[in-house]
PDB file of C-alpha atoms in Angstrom:
ATOM      1  CA  UNK A   1       0.025   0.268   0.248  1.00 39.00           C
ATOM      2  CA  UNK A   2       1.110   3.561  -0.782  1.00 38.00           C
ATOM      3  CA  UNK A   3       1.682   5.469   2.362  1.00 43.00           C
ATOM      4  CA  UNK A   4       4.026   8.160   2.128  1.00 57.00           C
ATOM      5  CA  UNK A   5       7.257   9.653   3.160  1.00 80.00           C
ATOM      6  CA  UNK A   6       7.251   7.917   6.999  1.00 87.00           C
ATOM      7  CA  UNK A   7       7.814  11.186  10.427  1.00 86.00           C
ATOM      8  CA  UNK A   8      10.227  10.252  12.454  1.00 88.00           C
ATOM      9  CA  UNK A   9       9.297  10.805  15.944  1.00 84.00           C
ATOM     10  CA  UNK A  10      11.786  10.326  18.762  1.00 87.00           C
ATOM     11  CA  UNK A  11      11.349  11.379  22.178  1.00 81.00           C
ATOM     12  CA  UNK A  12      14.394  12.155  24.660  1.00 79.00           C
ATOM     13  CA  UNK A  13      14.348  12.442  28.414  1.00 77.00           C
ATOM     14  CA  UNK A  14      16.402  15.754  27.891  1.00 79.00           C
ATOM     15  CA  UNK A  15      15.337  16.628  23.641  1.00 81.00           C
ATOM     16  CA  UNK A  16      12.958  15.068  21.497  1.00 81.00           C
ATOM     17  CA  UNK A  17      13.291  14.511  17.497  1.00 85.00           C
ATOM     18  CA  UNK A  18      11.231  15.072  14.639  1.00 83.00           C
ATOM     19  CA  UNK A  19      12.443  15.063  10.750  1.00 85.00           C
ATOM     20  CA  UNK A  20      12.594  12.107   7.613  1.00 86.00           C
ATOM     21  CA  UNK A  21      13.008   9.001   7.686  1.00 89.00           C
ATOM     22  CA  UNK A  22      14.524   9.470   3.975  1.00 87.00           C
ATOM     23  CA  UNK A  23      17.109  12.286   5.531  1.00 86.00           C
ATOM     24  CA  UNK A  24      20.106  11.615   7.757  1.00 86.00           C
ATOM     25  CA  UNK A  25      19.123  14.725  10.585  1.00 88.00           C
ATOM     26  CA  UNK A  26      16.525  15.970  12.015  1.00 87.00           C
ATOM     27  CA  UNK A  27      13.874  18.815  10.529  1.00 82.00           C
ATOM     28  CA  UNK A  28      13.255  19.985  14.273  1.00 79.00           C
ATOM     29  CA  UNK A  29      15.002  19.918  17.283  1.00 81.00           C
ATOM     30  CA  UNK A  30      12.148  20.393  21.125  1.00 76.00           C
ATOM     31  CA  UNK A  31      14.362  20.537  24.318  1.00 75.00           C
ATOM     32  CA  UNK A  32      11.921  18.490  26.809  1.00 69.00           C
ATOM     33  CA  UNK A  33      13.304  18.444  29.986  1.00 60.00           C
ATOM     34  CA  UNK A  34      10.930  19.489  32.397  1.00 51.00           C
ATOM     35  CA  UNK A  35       7.628  20.004  29.670  1.00 48.00           C
ATOM     36  CA  UNK A  36       4.886  17.728  30.915  1.00 47.00           C
ATOM     37  CA  UNK A  37       3.635  14.637  28.421  1.00 47.00           C
ATOM     38  CA  UNK A  38       0.496  16.259  26.517  1.00 48.00           C
ATOM     39  CA  UNK A  39       2.914  19.743  27.026  1.00 49.00           C
ATOM     40  CA  UNK A  40       5.917  17.580  24.830  1.00 51.00           C
ATOM     41  CA  UNK A  41       3.234  16.585  22.440  1.00 53.00           C
ATOM     42  CA  UNK A  42       1.320  20.214  21.847  1.00 51.00           C
ATOM     43  CA  UNK A  43       4.721  20.757  20.381  1.00 50.00           C
ATOM     44  CA  UNK A  44       5.049  18.485  17.977  1.00 52.00           C
ATOM     45  CA  UNK A  45       1.311  18.642  16.323  1.00 53.00           C
ATOM     46  CA  UNK A  46       2.296  22.734  17.180  1.00 47.00           C
ATOM     47  CA  UNK A  47       4.695  21.581  14.185  1.00 48.00           C
ATOM     48  CA  UNK A  48       2.783  18.329  12.002  1.00 52.00           C
ATOM     49  CA  UNK A  49       0.535  20.588  11.633  1.00 48.00           C
ATOM     50  CA  UNK A  50       2.411  23.574   9.408  1.00 39.00           C
ATOM     51  CA  UNK A  51       4.222  20.856   8.761  1.00 45.00           C
ATOM     52  CA  UNK A  52       2.692  21.715   4.934  1.00 42.00           C
ATOM     53  CA  UNK A  53       3.766  25.094   5.008  1.00 35.00           C
ATOM     54  CA  UNK A  54       6.563  24.738   7.286  1.00 42.00           C
ATOM     55  CA  UNK A  55      10.482  22.679   8.058  1.00 47.00           C
ATOM     56  CA  UNK A  56       8.343  19.245   7.435  1.00 51.00           C
ATOM     57  CA  UNK A  57       6.874  20.908   4.303  1.00 52.00           C
ATOM     58  CA  UNK A  58       4.734  17.786   3.009  1.00 48.00           C
ATOM     59  CA  UNK A  59       3.677  17.079  -0.206  1.00 48.00           C
ATOM     60  CA  UNK A  60       1.208  14.556   0.196  1.00 48.00           C
ATOM     61  CA  UNK A  61      -2.051  14.562   1.867  1.00 50.00           C
ATOM     62  CA  UNK A  62      -1.106  11.457   4.012  1.00 70.00           C
ATOM     63  CA  UNK A  63       1.824   9.759   5.676  1.00 78.00           C
ATOM     64  CA  UNK A  64       3.006   7.265   8.233  1.00 85.00           C
ATOM     65  CA  UNK A  65       4.726   8.503  11.954  1.00 84.00           C
ATOM     66  CA  UNK A  66       7.066   5.882  13.396  1.00 88.00           C
ATOM     67  CA  UNK A  67       7.574   7.653  16.668  1.00 85.00           C
ATOM     68  CA  UNK A  68      10.282   5.872  18.724  1.00 87.00           C
ATOM     69  CA  UNK A  69       9.443   5.212  23.012  1.00 84.00           C
ATOM     70  CA  UNK A  70      10.082   2.984  25.976  1.00 85.00           C
ATOM     71  CA  UNK A  71       8.659   0.329  26.973  1.00 80.00           C
ATOM     72  CA  UNK A  72       9.908   0.348  30.345  1.00 81.00           C
ATOM     73  CA  UNK A  73       8.613   2.364  33.031  1.00 69.00           C
ATOM     74  CA  UNK A  74       5.442   2.652  30.901  1.00 62.00           C
ATOM     75  CA  UNK A  75       1.985   2.330  32.077  1.00 53.00           C
ATOM     76  CA  UNK A  76      -1.276   1.856  30.076  1.00 52.00           C
ATOM     77  CA  UNK A  77      -2.678   4.203  30.181  1.00 51.00           C
ATOM     78  CA  UNK A  78       0.835   7.005  28.747  1.00 60.00           C
ATOM     79  CA  UNK A  79       0.997   4.524  26.637  1.00 60.00           C
ATOM     80  CA  UNK A  80      -2.878   4.563  25.216  1.00 61.00           C
ATOM     81  CA  UNK A  81      -2.539   8.243  25.556  1.00 66.00           C
ATOM     82  CA  UNK A  82       0.020   7.733  23.002  1.00 66.00           C
ATOM     83  CA  UNK A  83      -2.213   5.808  20.703  1.00 67.00           C
ATOM     84  CA  UNK A  84      -4.724   8.593  20.626  1.00 70.00           C
ATOM     85  CA  UNK A  85      -2.728  11.680  20.650  1.00 68.00           C
ATOM     86  CA  UNK A  86      -0.868   9.617  17.230  1.00 70.00           C
ATOM     87  CA  UNK A  87      -3.596   8.217  15.196  1.00 69.00           C
ATOM     88  CA  UNK A  88      -5.596  12.382  16.627  1.00 70.00           C
ATOM     89  CA  UNK A  89      -3.061  14.153  14.539  1.00 68.00           C
ATOM     90  CA  UNK A  90      -3.763  15.428  10.757  1.00 68.00           C
ATOM     91  CA  UNK A  91      -3.553  13.258   8.013  1.00 72.00           C
ATOM     92  CA  UNK A  92      -2.311  10.292   9.556  1.00 78.00           C
ATOM     93  CA  UNK A  93      -2.460   7.149   8.000  1.00 80.00           C
ATOM     94  CA  UNK A  94      -1.060   4.554   9.474  1.00 84.00           C
ATOM     95  CA  UNK A  95       1.809   5.305  12.490  1.00 84.00           C
ATOM     96  CA  UNK A  96       4.210   2.429  14.406  1.00 86.00           C
ATOM     97  CA  UNK A  97       5.939   2.700  18.033  1.00 87.00           C
ATOM     98  CA  UNK A  98       9.390   0.402  18.011  1.00 91.00           C
ATOM     99  CA  UNK A  99      10.717   0.420  20.783  1.00 93.00           C
ATOM    100  CA  UNK A 100      14.829   3.044  21.897  1.00 94.00           C
ATOM    101  CA  UNK A 101      16.044   0.050  23.161  1.00 96.00           C
ATOM    102  CA  UNK A 102      15.233  -1.997  19.692  1.00 96.00           C
ATOM    103  CA  UNK A 103      15.975   0.872  17.560  1.00 96.00           C
ATOM    104  CA  UNK A 104      20.049   1.653  19.503  1.00 97.00           C
ATOM    105  CA  UNK A 105      20.423  -2.228  18.528  1.00 97.00           C
ATOM    106  CA  UNK A 106      19.354  -1.064  15.143  1.00 96.00           C
ATOM    107  CA  UNK A 107      21.681   1.438  14.768  1.00 96.00           C
ATOM    108  CA  UNK A 108      25.154  -1.084  15.825  1.00 96.00           C
ATOM    109  CA  UNK A 109      23.371  -3.833  13.765  1.00 95.00           C
ATOM    110  CA  UNK A 110      22.757  -5.452  16.286  1.00 96.00           C
ATOM    111  CA  UNK A 111      19.189  -7.247  17.432  1.00 95.00           C
ATOM    112  CA  UNK A 112      20.235  -9.678  20.563  1.00 97.00           C
ATOM    113  CA  UNK A 113      21.750  -6.904  22.827  1.00 97.00           C
ATOM    114  CA  UNK A 114      21.284  -5.257  26.474  1.00 97.00           C
ATOM    115  CA  UNK A 115      21.237  -1.839  26.597  1.00 98.00           C
ATOM    116  CA  UNK A 116      22.557   0.517  28.269  1.00 97.00           C
ATOM    117  CA  UNK A 117      20.989   4.206  28.608  1.00 96.00           C
ATOM    118  CA  UNK A 118      21.613   6.453  30.776  1.00 95.00           C
ATOM    119  CA  UNK A 119      19.389   9.623  29.665  1.00 90.00           C
ATOM    120  CA  UNK A 120      18.460  13.030  31.312  1.00 88.00           C
ATOM    121  CA  UNK A 121      16.515  11.603  34.054  1.00 86.00           C
ATOM    122  CA  UNK A 122      16.587   7.793  34.023  1.00 90.00           C
ATOM    123  CA  UNK A 123      19.264   4.963  33.675  1.00 94.00           C
ATOM    124  CA  UNK A 124      17.188   2.084  31.550  1.00 95.00           C
ATOM    125  CA  UNK A 125      18.938  -1.245  31.324  1.00 97.00           C
ATOM    126  CA  UNK A 126      16.738  -3.820  28.796  1.00 97.00           C
ATOM    127  CA  UNK A 127      17.386  -6.719  26.964  1.00 97.00           C
ATOM    128  CA  UNK A 128      16.600  -7.235  24.177  1.00 97.00           C
ATOM    129  CA  UNK A 129      16.005 -10.637  21.362  1.00 97.00           C
ATOM    130  CA  UNK A 130      15.725 -10.609  18.459  1.00 96.00           C
ATOM    131  CA  UNK A 131      14.289  -7.385  18.373  1.00 93.00           C
ATOM    132  CA  UNK A 132      11.744  -8.008  21.430  1.00 95.00           C
ATOM    133  CA  UNK A 133      12.370  -6.812  24.710  1.00 95.00           C
ATOM    134  CA  UNK A 134      12.697  -7.803  27.726  1.00 96.00           C
ATOM    135  CA  UNK A 135      10.373  -6.263  30.477  1.00 93.00           C
ATOM    136  CA  UNK A 136       9.892  -8.779  33.113  1.00 95.00           C
ATOM    137  CA  UNK A 137      14.320  -8.684  33.051  1.00 96.00           C
ATOM    138  CA  UNK A 138      14.578  -5.060  32.489  1.00 96.00           C
ATOM    139  CA  UNK A 139      15.705  -2.614  34.972  1.00 96.00           C
ATOM    140  CA  UNK A 140      15.028   1.358  35.881  1.00 93.00           C
ATOM    141  CA  UNK A 141      16.945   3.393  38.436  1.00 91.00           C
ATOM    142  CA  UNK A 142      15.308   7.569  38.503  1.00 89.00           C
ATOM    143  CA  UNK A 143      18.747   9.506  37.890  1.00 90.00           C
ATOM    144  CA  UNK A 144      19.890  10.760  35.300  1.00 91.00           C
ATOM    145  CA  UNK A 145      22.973  13.071  33.291  1.00 92.00           C
ATOM    146  CA  UNK A 146      21.227  16.406  34.283  1.00 90.00           C
ATOM    147  CA  UNK A 147      20.865  14.232  38.250  1.00 92.00           C
ATOM    148  CA  UNK A 148      24.604  14.399  37.927  1.00 94.00           C
ATOM    149  CA  UNK A 149      24.734  18.311  36.902  1.00 93.00           C
ATOM    150  CA  UNK A 150      23.687  19.015  39.567  1.00 92.00           C
ATOM    151  CA  UNK A 151      25.707  17.430  41.146  1.00 93.00           C
ATOM    152  CA  UNK A 152      28.822  19.242  39.902  1.00 92.00           C
ATOM    153  CA  UNK A 153      26.991  22.149  41.219  1.00 91.00           C
ATOM    154  CA  UNK A 154      26.719  22.123  43.880  1.00 90.00           C
ATOM    155  CA  UNK A 155      30.872  21.004  44.487  1.00 91.00           C
ATOM    156  CA  UNK A 156      31.862  24.100  42.411  1.00 89.00           C
ATOM    157  CA  UNK A 157      31.599  27.755  43.349  1.00 84.00           C
ATOM    158  CA  UNK A 158      28.648  28.788  41.105  1.00 84.00           C
ATOM    159  CA  UNK A 159      25.497  29.138  40.728  1.00 82.00           C
ATOM    160  CA  UNK A 160      23.179  26.481  41.336  1.00 78.00           C
ATOM    161  CA  UNK A 161      20.685  28.008  38.188  1.00 82.00           C
ATOM    162  CA  UNK A 162      23.696  27.694  35.788  1.00 86.00           C
ATOM    163  CA  UNK A 163      23.623  23.847  34.585  1.00 87.00           C
ATOM    164  CA  UNK A 164      24.472  24.644  31.240  1.00 87.00           C
ATOM    165  CA  UNK A 165      27.936  26.124  32.543  1.00 88.00           C
ATOM    166  CA  UNK A 166      27.819  23.536  34.886  1.00 89.00           C
ATOM    167  CA  UNK A 167      27.138  20.343  31.746  1.00 91.00           C
ATOM    168  CA  UNK A 168      29.868  21.327  29.159  1.00 91.00           C
ATOM    169  CA  UNK A 169      32.105  21.387  32.695  1.00 91.00           C
ATOM    170  CA  UNK A 170      30.998  18.367  33.515  1.00 93.00           C
ATOM    171  CA  UNK A 171      30.665  16.944  30.684  1.00 92.00           C
ATOM    172  CA  UNK A 172      34.435  18.762  28.734  1.00 91.00           C
ATOM    173  CA  UNK A 173      36.175  17.867  32.649  1.00 91.00           C
ATOM    174  CA  UNK A 174      34.357  14.447  34.398  1.00 93.00           C
ATOM    175  CA  UNK A 175      35.603  10.934  33.872  1.00 94.00           C
ATOM    176  CA  UNK A 176      35.902   7.768  35.714  1.00 96.00           C
ATOM    177  CA  UNK A 177      38.938   7.085  37.519  1.00 94.00           C
ATOM    178  CA  UNK A 178      39.853   3.264  37.911  1.00 93.00           C
ATOM    179  CA  UNK A 179      40.810   2.732  40.630  1.00 92.00           C
ATOM    180  CA  UNK A 180      38.738   6.430  42.891  1.00 90.00           C
ATOM    181  CA  UNK A 181      40.596   5.870  46.291  1.00 88.00           C
ATOM    182  CA  UNK A 182      43.934   5.950  44.950  1.00 89.00           C
ATOM    183  CA  UNK A 183      43.031   8.889  42.105  1.00 88.00           C
ATOM    184  CA  UNK A 184      44.135  12.049  42.354  1.00 84.00           C
ATOM    185  CA  UNK A 185      43.722  14.009  39.171  1.00 85.00           C
ATOM    186  CA  UNK A 186      46.078  17.363  38.356  1.00 83.00           C
ATOM    187  CA  UNK A 187      43.788  20.768  38.548  1.00 77.00           C
ATOM    188  CA  UNK A 188      41.981  22.790  35.811  1.00 81.00           C
ATOM    189  CA  UNK A 189      41.472  26.153  36.162  1.00 80.00           C
ATOM    190  CA  UNK A 190      38.961  26.932  34.142  1.00 78.00           C
ATOM    191  CA  UNK A 191      36.364  30.256  33.383  1.00 76.00           C
ATOM    192  CA  UNK A 192      33.007  30.545  32.757  1.00 78.00           C
ATOM    193  CA  UNK A 193      30.892  33.198  31.527  1.00 74.00           C
ATOM    194  CA  UNK A 194      27.151  34.498  30.968  1.00 76.00           C
ATOM    195  CA  UNK A 195      26.306  37.599  30.133  1.00 65.00           C
ATOM    196  CA  UNK A 196      25.945  38.918  33.427  1.00 70.00           C
ATOM    197  CA  UNK A 197      28.766  36.517  35.158  1.00 75.00           C
ATOM    198  CA  UNK A 198      32.197  35.742  35.210  1.00 73.00           C
ATOM    199  CA  UNK A 199      33.385  33.258  37.636  1.00 79.00           C
ATOM    200  CA  UNK A 200      36.614  31.168  37.586  1.00 83.00           C
ATOM    201  CA  UNK A 201      36.045  27.798  38.938  1.00 85.00           C
ATOM    202  CA  UNK A 202      39.388  25.526  40.163  1.00 86.00           C
ATOM    203  CA  UNK A 203      38.577  21.321  39.524  1.00 89.00           C
ATOM    204  CA  UNK A 204      40.684  18.839  41.444  1.00 89.00           C
ATOM    205  CA  UNK A 205      38.332  15.748  42.757  1.00 90.00           C
ATOM    206  CA  UNK A 206      35.911  17.071  41.602  1.00 91.00           C
ATOM    207  CA  UNK A 207      36.119  15.301  38.434  1.00 92.00           C
ATOM    208  CA  UNK A 208      35.744  11.617  39.178  1.00 93.00           C
ATOM    209  CA  UNK A 209      33.635  12.733  42.440  1.00 94.00           C
ATOM    210  CA  UNK A 210      30.446  13.440  39.596  1.00 95.00           C
ATOM    211  CA  UNK A 211      30.372  10.501  38.036  1.00 95.00           C
ATOM    212  CA  UNK A 212      32.078   8.005  40.195  1.00 95.00           C
ATOM    213  CA  UNK A 213      28.122   8.241  41.705  1.00 95.00           C
ATOM    214  CA  UNK A 214      27.394   5.324  39.025  1.00 95.00           C
ATOM    215  CA  UNK A 215      29.596   3.002  41.149  1.00 95.00           C
ATOM    216  CA  UNK A 216      29.086   4.439  44.659  1.00 93.00           C
ATOM    217  CA  UNK A 217      25.969   5.740  44.889  1.00 92.00           C
ATOM    218  CA  UNK A 218      26.662   6.475  48.431  1.00 90.00           C
ATOM    219  CA  UNK A 219      28.311   9.499  47.268  1.00 88.00           C
ATOM    220  CA  UNK A 220      24.925  11.424  46.201  1.00 86.00           C
ATOM    221  CA  UNK A 221      21.782  11.461  48.964  1.00 81.00           C
ATOM    222  CA  UNK A 222      19.899  11.389  45.952  1.00 75.00           C
ATOM    223  CA  UNK A 223      20.473   8.665  44.863  1.00 76.00           C
ATOM    224  CA  UNK A 224      22.203   6.560  48.402  1.00 77.00           C
ATOM    225  CA  UNK A 225      19.823   3.438  48.991  1.00 78.00           C
ATOM    226  CA  UNK A 226      19.404   2.874  44.881  1.00 84.00           C
ATOM    227  CA  UNK A 227      21.994   0.014  42.639  1.00 91.00           C
ATOM    228  CA  UNK A 228      25.226   1.177  41.364  1.00 95.00           C
ATOM    229  CA  UNK A 229      25.147   0.956  37.966  1.00 96.00           C
ATOM    230  CA  UNK A 230      26.484  -2.598  37.919  1.00 96.00           C
ATOM    231  CA  UNK A 231      24.429  -3.819  40.379  1.00 96.00           C
ATOM    232  CA  UNK A 232      21.772  -2.571  37.270  1.00 96.00           C
ATOM    233  CA  UNK A 233      23.350  -4.639  34.623  1.00 97.00           C
ATOM    234  CA  UNK A 234      24.403  -7.545  36.015  1.00 96.00           C
ATOM    235  CA  UNK A 235      20.766  -7.854  38.279  1.00 96.00           C
ATOM    236  CA  UNK A 236      19.421  -7.977  34.696  1.00 96.00           C
ATOM    237  CA  UNK A 237      20.823  -9.899  32.805  1.00 95.00           C
ATOM    238  CA  UNK A 238      21.042 -12.520  35.662  1.00 94.00           C
ATOM    239  CA  UNK A 239      17.351 -12.075  35.545  1.00 96.00           C
ATOM    240  CA  UNK A 240      17.070 -13.739  31.895  1.00 95.00           C
ATOM    241  CA  UNK A 241      16.389 -17.359  30.335  1.00 94.00           C
ATOM    242  CA  UNK A 242      20.662 -18.620  30.836  1.00 91.00           C
ATOM    243  CA  UNK A 243      21.005 -19.530  27.927  1.00 92.00           C
ATOM    244  CA  UNK A 244      20.713 -15.953  27.231  1.00 94.00           C
ATOM    245  CA  UNK A 245      22.953 -14.677  30.017  1.00 93.00           C
ATOM    246  CA  UNK A 246      26.013 -15.364  27.601  1.00 92.00           C
ATOM    247  CA  UNK A 247      24.698 -13.024  24.157  1.00 93.00           C
ATOM    248  CA  UNK A 248      23.623 -10.051  26.833  1.00 95.00           C
ATOM    249  CA  UNK A 249      27.445  -9.819  28.360  1.00 94.00           C
ATOM    250  CA  UNK A 250      29.092  -9.831  24.337  1.00 93.00           C
ATOM    251  CA  UNK A 251      26.487  -7.131  23.593  1.00 96.00           C
ATOM    252  CA  UNK A 252      26.076  -4.368  26.074  1.00 97.00           C
ATOM    253  CA  UNK A 253      24.949  -1.416  23.583  1.00 98.00           C
ATOM    254  CA  UNK A 254      26.038   2.058  25.663  1.00 98.00           C
ATOM    255  CA  UNK A 255      23.684   4.937  25.369  1.00 96.00           C
ATOM    256  CA  UNK A 256      22.601   7.913  24.849  1.00 92.00           C
ATOM    257  CA  UNK A 257      25.693  11.302  26.276  1.00 92.00           C
ATOM    258  CA  UNK A 258      25.758   9.462  29.846  1.00 93.00           C
ATOM    259  CA  UNK A 259      27.859   7.379  28.899  1.00 96.00           C
ATOM    260  CA  UNK A 260      30.753   9.061  27.298  1.00 95.00           C
ATOM    261  CA  UNK A 261      32.559   9.586  30.126  1.00 96.00           C
ATOM    262  CA  UNK A 262      36.321   9.175  29.162  1.00 95.00           C
ATOM    263  CA  UNK A 263      36.934   5.598  31.431  1.00 96.00           C
ATOM    264  CA  UNK A 264      33.136   4.562  32.132  1.00 97.00           C
ATOM    265  CA  UNK A 265      34.160   1.459  28.956  1.00 96.00           C
ATOM    266  CA  UNK A 266      36.466   0.002  31.103  1.00 96.00           C
ATOM    267  CA  UNK A 267      35.564   0.601  34.379  1.00 96.00           C
ATOM    268  CA  UNK A 268      32.117  -0.903  33.576  1.00 96.00           C
ATOM    269  CA  UNK A 269      33.990  -4.564  31.906  1.00 94.00           C
ATOM    270  CA  UNK A 270      35.916  -5.246  35.156  1.00 93.00           C
ATOM    271  CA  UNK A 271      32.787  -4.530  37.106  1.00 95.00           C
ATOM    272  CA  UNK A 272      30.387  -6.719  35.502  1.00 94.00           C
ATOM    273  CA  UNK A 273      33.715  -9.256  35.073  1.00 91.00           C
ATOM    274  CA  UNK A 274      34.004  -9.645  38.980  1.00 90.00           C
ATOM    275  CA  UNK A 275      29.689  -8.927  39.290  1.00 91.00           C
ATOM    276  CA  UNK A 276      29.224 -12.073  36.187  1.00 89.00           C
ATOM    277  CA  UNK A 277      31.416 -14.762  37.556  1.00 80.00           C
ATOM    278  CA  UNK A 278      31.665 -17.310  35.614  1.00 68.00           C
ATOM    279  CA  UNK A 279      28.407 -19.285  33.022  1.00 51.00           C
ATOM    280  CA  UNK A 280      26.801 -15.872  33.310  1.00 62.00           C
ATOM    281  CA  UNK A 281      30.002 -14.183  30.666  1.00 57.00           C
ATOM    282  CA  UNK A 282      31.281 -17.677  29.571  1.00 62.00           C
ATOM    283  CA  UNK A 283      32.984 -15.748  27.056  1.00 76.00           C
ATOM    284  CA  UNK A 284      33.685 -12.871  28.716  1.00 83.00           C
ATOM    285  CA  UNK A 285      32.870  -9.309  28.744  1.00 91.00           C
ATOM    286  CA  UNK A 286      32.658  -6.660  25.465  1.00 93.00           C
ATOM    287  CA  UNK A 287      30.754  -3.315  25.490  1.00 96.00           C
ATOM    288  CA  UNK A 288      29.828  -1.263  22.172  1.00 96.00           C
ATOM    289  CA  UNK A 289      28.825   1.724  21.788  1.00 96.00           C
ATOM    290  CA  UNK A 290      25.722   2.805  19.532  1.00 96.00           C
ATOM    291  CA  UNK A 291      26.377   5.552  17.014  1.00 95.00           C
ATOM    292  CA  UNK A 292      25.028   8.728  16.754  1.00 93.00           C
ATOM    293  CA  UNK A 293      25.079   8.336  20.966  1.00 93.00           C
ATOM    294  CA  UNK A 294      27.266  11.817  21.460  1.00 91.00           C
ATOM    295  CA  UNK A 295      24.789  13.381  19.876  1.00 89.00           C
ATOM    296  CA  UNK A 296      22.546  11.359  21.589  1.00 89.00           C
ATOM    297  CA  UNK A 297      20.983  10.347  17.903  1.00 93.00           C
ATOM    298  CA  UNK A 298      21.030   6.662  18.007  1.00 95.00           C
ATOM    299  CA  UNK A 299      17.207   5.246  18.363  1.00 94.00           C
ATOM    300  CA  UNK A 300      17.403   8.250  15.106  1.00 95.00           C
ATOM    301  CA  UNK A 301      19.592   6.376  13.695  1.00 95.00           C
ATOM    302  CA  UNK A 302      17.669   2.904  13.797  1.00 96.00           C
ATOM    303  CA  UNK A 303      13.672   4.157  13.380  1.00 95.00           C
ATOM    304  CA  UNK A 304      15.801   5.803   9.913  1.00 94.00           C
ATOM    305  CA  UNK A 305      16.700   1.960   9.568  1.00 93.00           C
ATOM    306  CA  UNK A 306      13.697   0.414  10.020  1.00 92.00           C
ATOM    307  CA  UNK A 307      11.408   2.564   8.059  1.00 92.00           C
ATOM    308  CA  UNK A 308      13.468   2.308   4.647  1.00 90.00           C
ATOM    309  CA  UNK A 309      13.460  -1.926   6.107  1.00 90.00           C
ATOM    310  CA  UNK A 310      10.986  -4.094   3.472  1.00 87.00           C
ATOM    311  CA  UNK A 311       9.188  -5.022   5.948  1.00 85.00           C
ATOM    312  CA  UNK A 312       8.063  -2.156   8.252  1.00 88.00           C
ATOM    313  CA  UNK A 313       4.691  -1.926   6.368  1.00 84.00           C
ATOM    314  CA  UNK A 314       3.840  -4.730   8.443  1.00 84.00           C
ATOM    315  CA  UNK A 315       4.590  -3.543  11.938  1.00 85.00           C
ATOM    316  CA  UNK A 316       2.105  -0.279  10.948  1.00 84.00           C
ATOM    317  CA  UNK A 317      -1.148  -0.063  11.616  1.00 80.00           C
ATOM    318  CA  UNK A 318      -3.523   2.016   9.576  1.00 79.00           C
ATOM    319  CA  UNK A 319      -5.651   4.452  11.252  1.00 70.00           C
ATOM    320  CA  UNK A 320      -9.113   2.452   9.958  1.00 65.00           C
ATOM    321  CA  UNK A 321      -7.522  -0.639  12.073  1.00 63.00           C
ATOM    322  CA  UNK A 322      -8.396   2.066  14.716  1.00 55.00           C
ATOM    323  CA  UNK A 323     -12.528   2.118  14.454  1.00 54.00           C
TER     324      UNK A 323
END
């Protein structure tokens, strides 16, 4: 059936993207952190409403929507709301909702693996087998990159509302130490400027303290009592069928800007080798990095590949089916 062009709506913790599946980059990027769910949908609907004369330039009367979403932590009501929203949009012929973990694996040319997605407000560990999410084994923690940014702001002498400046300092200077207690970082002097003020910051132990929260949650009061990143991953692996555990250990995929810290991949592998001995990791632990994670585009790239695959049409639901 003729479906027209495919529009991708990629919903992320920090920002969401909207664009054509046949183009490499999205046309619209929307900041989503701190927005209510329905406000976010309203923003996307506004972009689609003006599609025929604005950025998307829709020339066909009907088109297909591909929305990325995470099935982990999603309630039945949220799923229902999402379905109602999609088919309420103008000129939608068909729609498809795909899990972000499956899409990130597709971008990395994998169909089975364990996706570790550190977003702005949450961390998700999602096992996937042959493009199917193993929801019973998925794990989630309501702690993400922006929580680490807030922690950085509490450690350095700049105002706590300088969020973007704190995030840049975190991303440019922080790294994961191999041995946290023995690490003695070199001193870094940083000039932080805004239109209304200038601050001079000296960084030393902060550059390893901030990402260490992933491995030692007790360092941050908001994460005390929660499992560490390596414990979340090990728990997800152990919740999988014994035959699948070695596959998961061999195909751990890092997704999201929160995984960009230098040294995180190596430290995580070492921690997991210790937590998953013997049968769980018979062939060792292998950690991969998802394409596009540095710009939070892994799921979007995977969605593009899905939309161009021969079987994509069969995965979509027609608008007429909803009646």
